[in-house]
mmCIF file of C-alpha atoms and ligand atoms in Angstrom:
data_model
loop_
_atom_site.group_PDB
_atom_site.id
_atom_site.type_symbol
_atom_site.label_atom_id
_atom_site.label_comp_id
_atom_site.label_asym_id
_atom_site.label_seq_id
_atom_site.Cartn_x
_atom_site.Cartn_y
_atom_site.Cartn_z
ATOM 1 C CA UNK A 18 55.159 109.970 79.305
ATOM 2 C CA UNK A 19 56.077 106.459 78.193
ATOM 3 C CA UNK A 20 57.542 106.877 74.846
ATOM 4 C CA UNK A 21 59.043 104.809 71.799
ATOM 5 C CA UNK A 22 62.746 105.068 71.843
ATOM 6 C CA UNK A 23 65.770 104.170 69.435
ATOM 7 C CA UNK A 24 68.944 104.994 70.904
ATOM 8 C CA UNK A 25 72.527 104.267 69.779
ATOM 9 C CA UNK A 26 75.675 103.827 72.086
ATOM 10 C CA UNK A 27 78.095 104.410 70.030
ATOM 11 C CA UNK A 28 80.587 102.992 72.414
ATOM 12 C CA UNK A 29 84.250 103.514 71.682
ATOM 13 C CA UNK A 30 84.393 103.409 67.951
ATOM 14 C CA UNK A 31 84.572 106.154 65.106
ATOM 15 C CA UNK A 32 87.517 108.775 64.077
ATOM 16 C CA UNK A 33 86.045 112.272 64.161
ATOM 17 C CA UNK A 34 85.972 112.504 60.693
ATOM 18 C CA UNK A 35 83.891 109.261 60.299
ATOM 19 C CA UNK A 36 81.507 110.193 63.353
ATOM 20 C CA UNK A 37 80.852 113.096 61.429
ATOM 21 C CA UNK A 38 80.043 111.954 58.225
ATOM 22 C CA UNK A 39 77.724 109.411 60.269
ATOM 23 C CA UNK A 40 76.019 112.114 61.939
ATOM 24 C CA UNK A 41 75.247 114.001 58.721
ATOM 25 C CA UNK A 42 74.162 110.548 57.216
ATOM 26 C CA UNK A 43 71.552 110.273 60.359
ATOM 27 C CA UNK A 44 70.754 114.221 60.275
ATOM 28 C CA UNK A 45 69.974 113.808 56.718
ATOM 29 C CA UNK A 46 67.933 110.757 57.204
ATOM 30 C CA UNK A 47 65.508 111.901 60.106
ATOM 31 C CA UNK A 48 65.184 115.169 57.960
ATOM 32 C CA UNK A 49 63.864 113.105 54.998
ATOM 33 C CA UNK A 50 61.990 110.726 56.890
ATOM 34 C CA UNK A 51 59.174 110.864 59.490
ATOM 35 C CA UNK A 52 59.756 108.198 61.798
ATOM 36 C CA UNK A 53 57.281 106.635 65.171
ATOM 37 C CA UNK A 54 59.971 106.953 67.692
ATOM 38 C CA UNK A 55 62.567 109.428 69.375
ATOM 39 C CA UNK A 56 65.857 108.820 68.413
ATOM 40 C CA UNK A 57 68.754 109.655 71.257
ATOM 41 C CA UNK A 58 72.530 109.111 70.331
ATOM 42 C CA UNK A 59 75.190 108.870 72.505
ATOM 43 C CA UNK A 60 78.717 108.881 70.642
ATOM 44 C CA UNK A 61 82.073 109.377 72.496
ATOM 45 C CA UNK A 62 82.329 112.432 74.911
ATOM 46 C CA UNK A 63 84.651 113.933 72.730
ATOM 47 C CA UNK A 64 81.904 114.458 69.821
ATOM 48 C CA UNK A 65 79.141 115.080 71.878
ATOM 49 C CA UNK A 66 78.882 119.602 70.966
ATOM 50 C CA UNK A 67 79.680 118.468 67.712
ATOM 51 C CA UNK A 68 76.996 116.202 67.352
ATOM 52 C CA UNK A 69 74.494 118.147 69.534
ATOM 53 C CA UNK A 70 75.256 120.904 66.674
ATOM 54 C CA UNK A 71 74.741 118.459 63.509
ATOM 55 C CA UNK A 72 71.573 117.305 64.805
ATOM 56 C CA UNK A 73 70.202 120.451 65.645
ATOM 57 C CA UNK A 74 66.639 120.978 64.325
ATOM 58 C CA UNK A 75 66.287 117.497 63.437
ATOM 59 C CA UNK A 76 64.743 116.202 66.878
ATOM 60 C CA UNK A 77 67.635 113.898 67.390
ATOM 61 C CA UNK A 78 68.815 113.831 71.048
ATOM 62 C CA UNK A 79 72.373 113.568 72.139
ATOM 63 C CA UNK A 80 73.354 111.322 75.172
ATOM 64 C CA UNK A 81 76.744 110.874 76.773
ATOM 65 C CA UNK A 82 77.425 107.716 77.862
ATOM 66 C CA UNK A 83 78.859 107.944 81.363
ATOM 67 C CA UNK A 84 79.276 110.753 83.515
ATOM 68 C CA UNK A 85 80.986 111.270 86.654
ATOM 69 C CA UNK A 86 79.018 110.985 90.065
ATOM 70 C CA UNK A 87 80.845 113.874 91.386
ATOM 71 C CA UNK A 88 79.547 117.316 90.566
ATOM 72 C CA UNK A 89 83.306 119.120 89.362
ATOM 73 C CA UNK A 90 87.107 119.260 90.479
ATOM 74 C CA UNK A 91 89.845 116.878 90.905
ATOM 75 C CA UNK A 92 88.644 114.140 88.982
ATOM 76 C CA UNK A 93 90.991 113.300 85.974
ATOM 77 C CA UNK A 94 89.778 111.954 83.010
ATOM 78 C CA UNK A 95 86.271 112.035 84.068
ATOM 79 C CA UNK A 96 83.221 114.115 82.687
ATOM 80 C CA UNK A 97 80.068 115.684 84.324
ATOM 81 C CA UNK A 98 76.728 116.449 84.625
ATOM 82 C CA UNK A 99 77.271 119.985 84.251
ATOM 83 C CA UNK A 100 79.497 119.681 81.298
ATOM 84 C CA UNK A 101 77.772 117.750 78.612
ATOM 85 C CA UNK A 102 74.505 119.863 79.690
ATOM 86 C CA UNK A 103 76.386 122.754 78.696
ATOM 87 C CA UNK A 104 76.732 121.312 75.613
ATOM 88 C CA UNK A 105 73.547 120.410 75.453
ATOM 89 C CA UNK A 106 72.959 116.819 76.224
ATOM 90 C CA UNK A 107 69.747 115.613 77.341
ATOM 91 C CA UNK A 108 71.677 112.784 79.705
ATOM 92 C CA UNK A 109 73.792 110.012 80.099
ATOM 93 C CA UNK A 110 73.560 105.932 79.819
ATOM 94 C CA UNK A 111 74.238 105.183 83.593
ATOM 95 C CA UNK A 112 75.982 101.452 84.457
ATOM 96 C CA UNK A 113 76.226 99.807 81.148
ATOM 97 C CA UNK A 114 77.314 96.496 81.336
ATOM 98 C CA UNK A 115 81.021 97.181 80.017
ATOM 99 C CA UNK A 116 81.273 100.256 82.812
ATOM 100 C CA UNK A 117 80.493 97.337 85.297
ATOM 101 C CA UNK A 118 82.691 94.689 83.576
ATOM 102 C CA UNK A 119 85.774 96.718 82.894
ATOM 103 C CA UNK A 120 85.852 99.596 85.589
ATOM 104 C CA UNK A 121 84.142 98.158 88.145
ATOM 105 C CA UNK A 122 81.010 99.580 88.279
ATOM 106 C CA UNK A 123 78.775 98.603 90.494
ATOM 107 C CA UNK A 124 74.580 99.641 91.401
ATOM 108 C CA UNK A 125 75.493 101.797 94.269
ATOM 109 C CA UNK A 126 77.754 103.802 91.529
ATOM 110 C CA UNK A 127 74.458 103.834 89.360
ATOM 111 C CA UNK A 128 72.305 104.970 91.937
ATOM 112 C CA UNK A 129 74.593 108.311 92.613
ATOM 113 C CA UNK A 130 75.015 108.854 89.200
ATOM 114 C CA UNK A 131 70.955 108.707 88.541
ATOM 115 C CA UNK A 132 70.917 111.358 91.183
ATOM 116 C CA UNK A 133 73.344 113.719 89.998
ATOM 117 C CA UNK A 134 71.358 113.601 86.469
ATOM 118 C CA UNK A 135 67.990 114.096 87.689
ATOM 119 C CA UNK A 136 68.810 116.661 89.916
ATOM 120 C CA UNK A 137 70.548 118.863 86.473
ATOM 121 C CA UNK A 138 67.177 117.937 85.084
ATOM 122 C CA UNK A 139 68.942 115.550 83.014
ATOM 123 C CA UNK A 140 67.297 112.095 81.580
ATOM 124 C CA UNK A 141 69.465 109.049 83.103
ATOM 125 C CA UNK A 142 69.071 105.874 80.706
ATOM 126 C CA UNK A 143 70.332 103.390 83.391
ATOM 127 C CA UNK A 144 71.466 100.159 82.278
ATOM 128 C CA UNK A 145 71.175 96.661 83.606
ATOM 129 C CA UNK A 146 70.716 92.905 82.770
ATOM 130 C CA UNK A 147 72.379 89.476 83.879
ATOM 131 C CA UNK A 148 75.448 87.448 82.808
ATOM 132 C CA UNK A 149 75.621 84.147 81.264
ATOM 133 C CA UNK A 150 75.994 82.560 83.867
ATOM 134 C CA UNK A 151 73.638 83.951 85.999
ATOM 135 C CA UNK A 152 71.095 83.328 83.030
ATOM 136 C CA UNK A 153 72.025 79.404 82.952
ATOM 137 C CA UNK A 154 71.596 79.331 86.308
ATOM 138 C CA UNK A 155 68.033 80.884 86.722
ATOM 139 C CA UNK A 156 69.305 83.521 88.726
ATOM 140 C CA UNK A 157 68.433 86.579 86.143
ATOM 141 C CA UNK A 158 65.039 87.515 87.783
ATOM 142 C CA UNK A 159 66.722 88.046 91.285
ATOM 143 C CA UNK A 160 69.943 89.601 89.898
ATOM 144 C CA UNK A 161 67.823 92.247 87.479
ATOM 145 C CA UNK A 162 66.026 92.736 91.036
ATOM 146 C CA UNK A 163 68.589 93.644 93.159
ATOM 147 C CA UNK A 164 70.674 95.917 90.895
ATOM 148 C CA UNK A 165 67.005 98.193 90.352
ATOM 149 C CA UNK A 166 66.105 97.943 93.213
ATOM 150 C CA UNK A 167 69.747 99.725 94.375
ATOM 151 C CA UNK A 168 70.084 101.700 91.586
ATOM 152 C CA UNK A 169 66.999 103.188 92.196
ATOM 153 C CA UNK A 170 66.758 103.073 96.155
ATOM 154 C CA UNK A 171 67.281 106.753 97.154
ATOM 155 C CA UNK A 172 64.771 108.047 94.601
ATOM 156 C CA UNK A 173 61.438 109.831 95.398
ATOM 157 C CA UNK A 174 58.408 107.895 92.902
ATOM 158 C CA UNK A 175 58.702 111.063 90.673
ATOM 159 C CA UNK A 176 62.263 110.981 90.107
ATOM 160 C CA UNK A 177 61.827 107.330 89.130
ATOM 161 C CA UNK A 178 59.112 108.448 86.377
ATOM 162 C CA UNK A 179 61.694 110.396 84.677
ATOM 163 C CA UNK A 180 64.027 107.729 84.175
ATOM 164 C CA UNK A 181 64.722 105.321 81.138
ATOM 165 C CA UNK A 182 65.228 101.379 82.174
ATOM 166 C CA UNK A 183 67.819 99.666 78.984
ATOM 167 C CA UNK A 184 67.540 96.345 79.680
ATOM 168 C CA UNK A 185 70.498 94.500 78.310
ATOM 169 C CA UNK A 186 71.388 90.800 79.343
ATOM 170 C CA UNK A 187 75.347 90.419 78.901
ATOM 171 C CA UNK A 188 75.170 87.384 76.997
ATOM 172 C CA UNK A 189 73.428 89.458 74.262
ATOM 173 C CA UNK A 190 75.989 92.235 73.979
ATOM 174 C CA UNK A 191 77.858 92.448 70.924
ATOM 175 C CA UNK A 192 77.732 88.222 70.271
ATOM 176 C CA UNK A 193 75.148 88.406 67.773
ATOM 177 C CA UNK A 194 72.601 86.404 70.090
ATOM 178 C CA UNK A 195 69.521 87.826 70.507
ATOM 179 C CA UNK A 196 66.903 87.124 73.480
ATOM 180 C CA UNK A 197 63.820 85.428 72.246
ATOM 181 C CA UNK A 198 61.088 88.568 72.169
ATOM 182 C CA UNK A 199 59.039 86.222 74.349
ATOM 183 C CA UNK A 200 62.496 86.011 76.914
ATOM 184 C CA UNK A 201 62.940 90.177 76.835
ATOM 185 C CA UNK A 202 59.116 90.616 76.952
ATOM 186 C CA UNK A 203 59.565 88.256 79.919
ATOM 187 C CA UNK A 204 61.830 90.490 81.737
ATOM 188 C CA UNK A 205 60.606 94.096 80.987
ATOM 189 C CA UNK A 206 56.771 92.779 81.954
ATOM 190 C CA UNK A 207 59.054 91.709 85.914
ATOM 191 C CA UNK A 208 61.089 95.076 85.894
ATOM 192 C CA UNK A 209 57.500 97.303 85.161
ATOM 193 C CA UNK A 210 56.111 95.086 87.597
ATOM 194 C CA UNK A 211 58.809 95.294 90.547
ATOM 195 C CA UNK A 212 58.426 99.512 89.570
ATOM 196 C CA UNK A 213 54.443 99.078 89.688
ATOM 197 C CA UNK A 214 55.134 97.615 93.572
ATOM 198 C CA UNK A 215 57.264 100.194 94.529
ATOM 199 C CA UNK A 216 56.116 103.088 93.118
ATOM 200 C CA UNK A 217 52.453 102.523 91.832
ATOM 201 C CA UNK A 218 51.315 101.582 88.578
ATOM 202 C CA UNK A 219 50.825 104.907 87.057
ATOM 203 C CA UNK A 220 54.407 105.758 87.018
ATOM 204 C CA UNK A 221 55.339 102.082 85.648
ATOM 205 C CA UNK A 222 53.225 102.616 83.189
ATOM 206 C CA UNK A 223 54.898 105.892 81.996
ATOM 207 C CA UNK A 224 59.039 104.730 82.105
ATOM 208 C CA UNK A 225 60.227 103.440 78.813
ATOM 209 C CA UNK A 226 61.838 100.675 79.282
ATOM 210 C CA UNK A 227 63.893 99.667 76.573
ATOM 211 C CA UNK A 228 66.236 96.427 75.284
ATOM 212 C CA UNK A 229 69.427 96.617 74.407
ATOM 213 C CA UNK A 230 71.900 93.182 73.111
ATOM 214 C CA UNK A 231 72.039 92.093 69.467
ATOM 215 C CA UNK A 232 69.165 94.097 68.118
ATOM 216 C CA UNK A 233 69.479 94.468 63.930
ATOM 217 C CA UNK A 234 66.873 95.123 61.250
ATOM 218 C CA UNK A 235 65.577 91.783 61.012
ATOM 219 C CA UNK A 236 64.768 91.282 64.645
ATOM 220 C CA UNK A 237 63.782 94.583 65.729
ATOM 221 C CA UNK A 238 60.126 94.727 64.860
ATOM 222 C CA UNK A 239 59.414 91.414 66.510
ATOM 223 C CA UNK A 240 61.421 92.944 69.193
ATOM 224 C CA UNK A 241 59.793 96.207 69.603
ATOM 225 C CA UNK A 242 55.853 94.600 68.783
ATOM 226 C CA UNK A 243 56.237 93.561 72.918
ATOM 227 C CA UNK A 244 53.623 94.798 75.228
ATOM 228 C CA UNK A 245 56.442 95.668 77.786
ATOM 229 C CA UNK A 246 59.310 96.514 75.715
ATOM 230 C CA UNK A 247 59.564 100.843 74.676
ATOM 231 C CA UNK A 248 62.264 100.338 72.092
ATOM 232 C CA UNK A 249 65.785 99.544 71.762
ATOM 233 C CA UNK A 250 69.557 100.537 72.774
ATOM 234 C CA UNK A 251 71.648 99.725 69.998
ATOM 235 C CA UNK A 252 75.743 98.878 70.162
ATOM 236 C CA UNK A 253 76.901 98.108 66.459
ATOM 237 C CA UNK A 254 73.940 98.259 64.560
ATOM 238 C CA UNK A 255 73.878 101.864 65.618
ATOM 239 C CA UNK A 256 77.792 102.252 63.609
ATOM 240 C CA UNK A 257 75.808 101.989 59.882
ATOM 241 C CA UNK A 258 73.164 104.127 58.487
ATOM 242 C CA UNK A 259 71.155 101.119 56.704
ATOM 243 C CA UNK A 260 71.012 99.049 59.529
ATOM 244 C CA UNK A 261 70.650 102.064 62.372
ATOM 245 C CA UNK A 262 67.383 103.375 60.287
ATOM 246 C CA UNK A 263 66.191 100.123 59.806
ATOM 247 C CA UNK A 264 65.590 99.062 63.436
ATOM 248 C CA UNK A 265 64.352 102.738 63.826
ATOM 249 C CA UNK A 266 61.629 101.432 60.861
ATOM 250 C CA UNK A 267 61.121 98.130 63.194
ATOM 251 C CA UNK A 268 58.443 100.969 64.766
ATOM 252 C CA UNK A 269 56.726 101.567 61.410
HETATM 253 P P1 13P B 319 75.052 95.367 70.539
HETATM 254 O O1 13P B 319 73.826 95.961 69.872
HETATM 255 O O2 13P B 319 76.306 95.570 69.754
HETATM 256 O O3 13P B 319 74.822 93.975 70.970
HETATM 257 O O4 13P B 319 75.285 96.228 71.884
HETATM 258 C C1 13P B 319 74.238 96.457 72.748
HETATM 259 C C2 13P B 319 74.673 97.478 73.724
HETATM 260 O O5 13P B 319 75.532 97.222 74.554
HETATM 261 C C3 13P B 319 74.065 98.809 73.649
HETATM 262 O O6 13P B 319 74.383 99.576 74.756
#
């Protein structure tokens, strides 16, 4: 079912003892407050039981955000599927755009790692959007295209309605410029379309797809008013407790 989502990638920031008090902060906050979307999380790996435990009976769902395509063994350094859903995690952000720009990640990686979530039973969010560059030169339709298209190639129509789209153009990410709601409302509208093709309208109609790249309180309402656009994937506005719960309020 197509639902309203808040998430926050914590990426690489926080101390355990500051994730923690962060955690309680949110806990504390979705205890006190009844809000119109789901709210996932996805802090480091290390924190992940820790925060799966904090947020326990609060509805808050914890994410990991990357996971290995292989299924266990000789794999240093990496995590998978297995492990953080012994832990509890409801899935993983798949591809985001720093896993492509600084480890080489590419849609063929995504599409394995969808795979190996889904079949766990696990909720991939996968992640995609264009550069810069490839905005400037009117290439983002094509280039959001081809990466769903691969990431998504190997699926059956029902795997893809379990999946969560984050769209998130690279020139949005962490520089404090937003897309115009009418440029991501743009974009969603062509990715539900290109899934409506594929895979019939009924299941485009259920994914949540969801925009990720500069999103704060003052823009997110605008933002998340869209016909296309399910919610958001927040970076640093998901570090701080006024500004995380007040995009969460952009659904109110
Ligand atoms: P910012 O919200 O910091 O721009 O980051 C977006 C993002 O990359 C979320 O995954």
């Amino acid at each position: 079912m197509r639902k309203n989502i808040v998430a926050g990638n914590w990426k690489m920031n926080k101390t355990f003892p500051e994730a923690e008090i962060l955690m309680n902060g949110l806990s504390e906050y979705k205890k006190r407050n009844s809000t119109n979307c789901e709210i996932y999380i996805a802090p480091p790996s290390l924190y992940l039981e820790t925060a799966k435990k904090i947020f326990q009976n609060t509805g808050i769902e914890v994410f990991a955000q990357d996971i290995s395509e292989h299924i266990f063994g000789a794999y240093t350094g990496e995590i998978s599927v297995e492990m953080i859903k012994s832990v509890g995690c409801s899935g993983s952000l798949v591809a985001h755009s720093e896993r492509r720009q600084y480890h080489g990640e590419t849609d063929r990686h995504a599409n394995r790692k969808i795979k190996t979530l889904l079949d766990a039973g696990l909720t991939p969010i996968y992640c995609n959007g264009e550069t810069l560059e490839q905005r400037k030169s009117g290439k983002h339709f094509d280039v959001v295209k081809n990466q769903t298209e691969t990431a998504l190639s190997t699926l059956s129509p029902e795997e893809v309605a379990k999946i969560i789209i984050a769209y998130e153009p690279v020139w949005a990410i962490g520089t404090g410029e937003t897309a115009t709601p009418e440029q991501a409302q743009e974009i969603h509208a062509f990715i539900r379309n290109l899934i409506a093709e594929k895979y019939g309208k009924n299941i485009a109609d259920e994914i949540s797809i969801l925009y990720g790249g500069s999103v704060k309180p003052e823009n997110a309402k605008e933002i998340f008013s869209q016909p296309d656009i399910d919610g958001g994937l927040i970076g640093g506005a998901s570090l701080k407790i006024e500004d995380f719960s007040g995009i969460i309020e952009g659904f109110n």
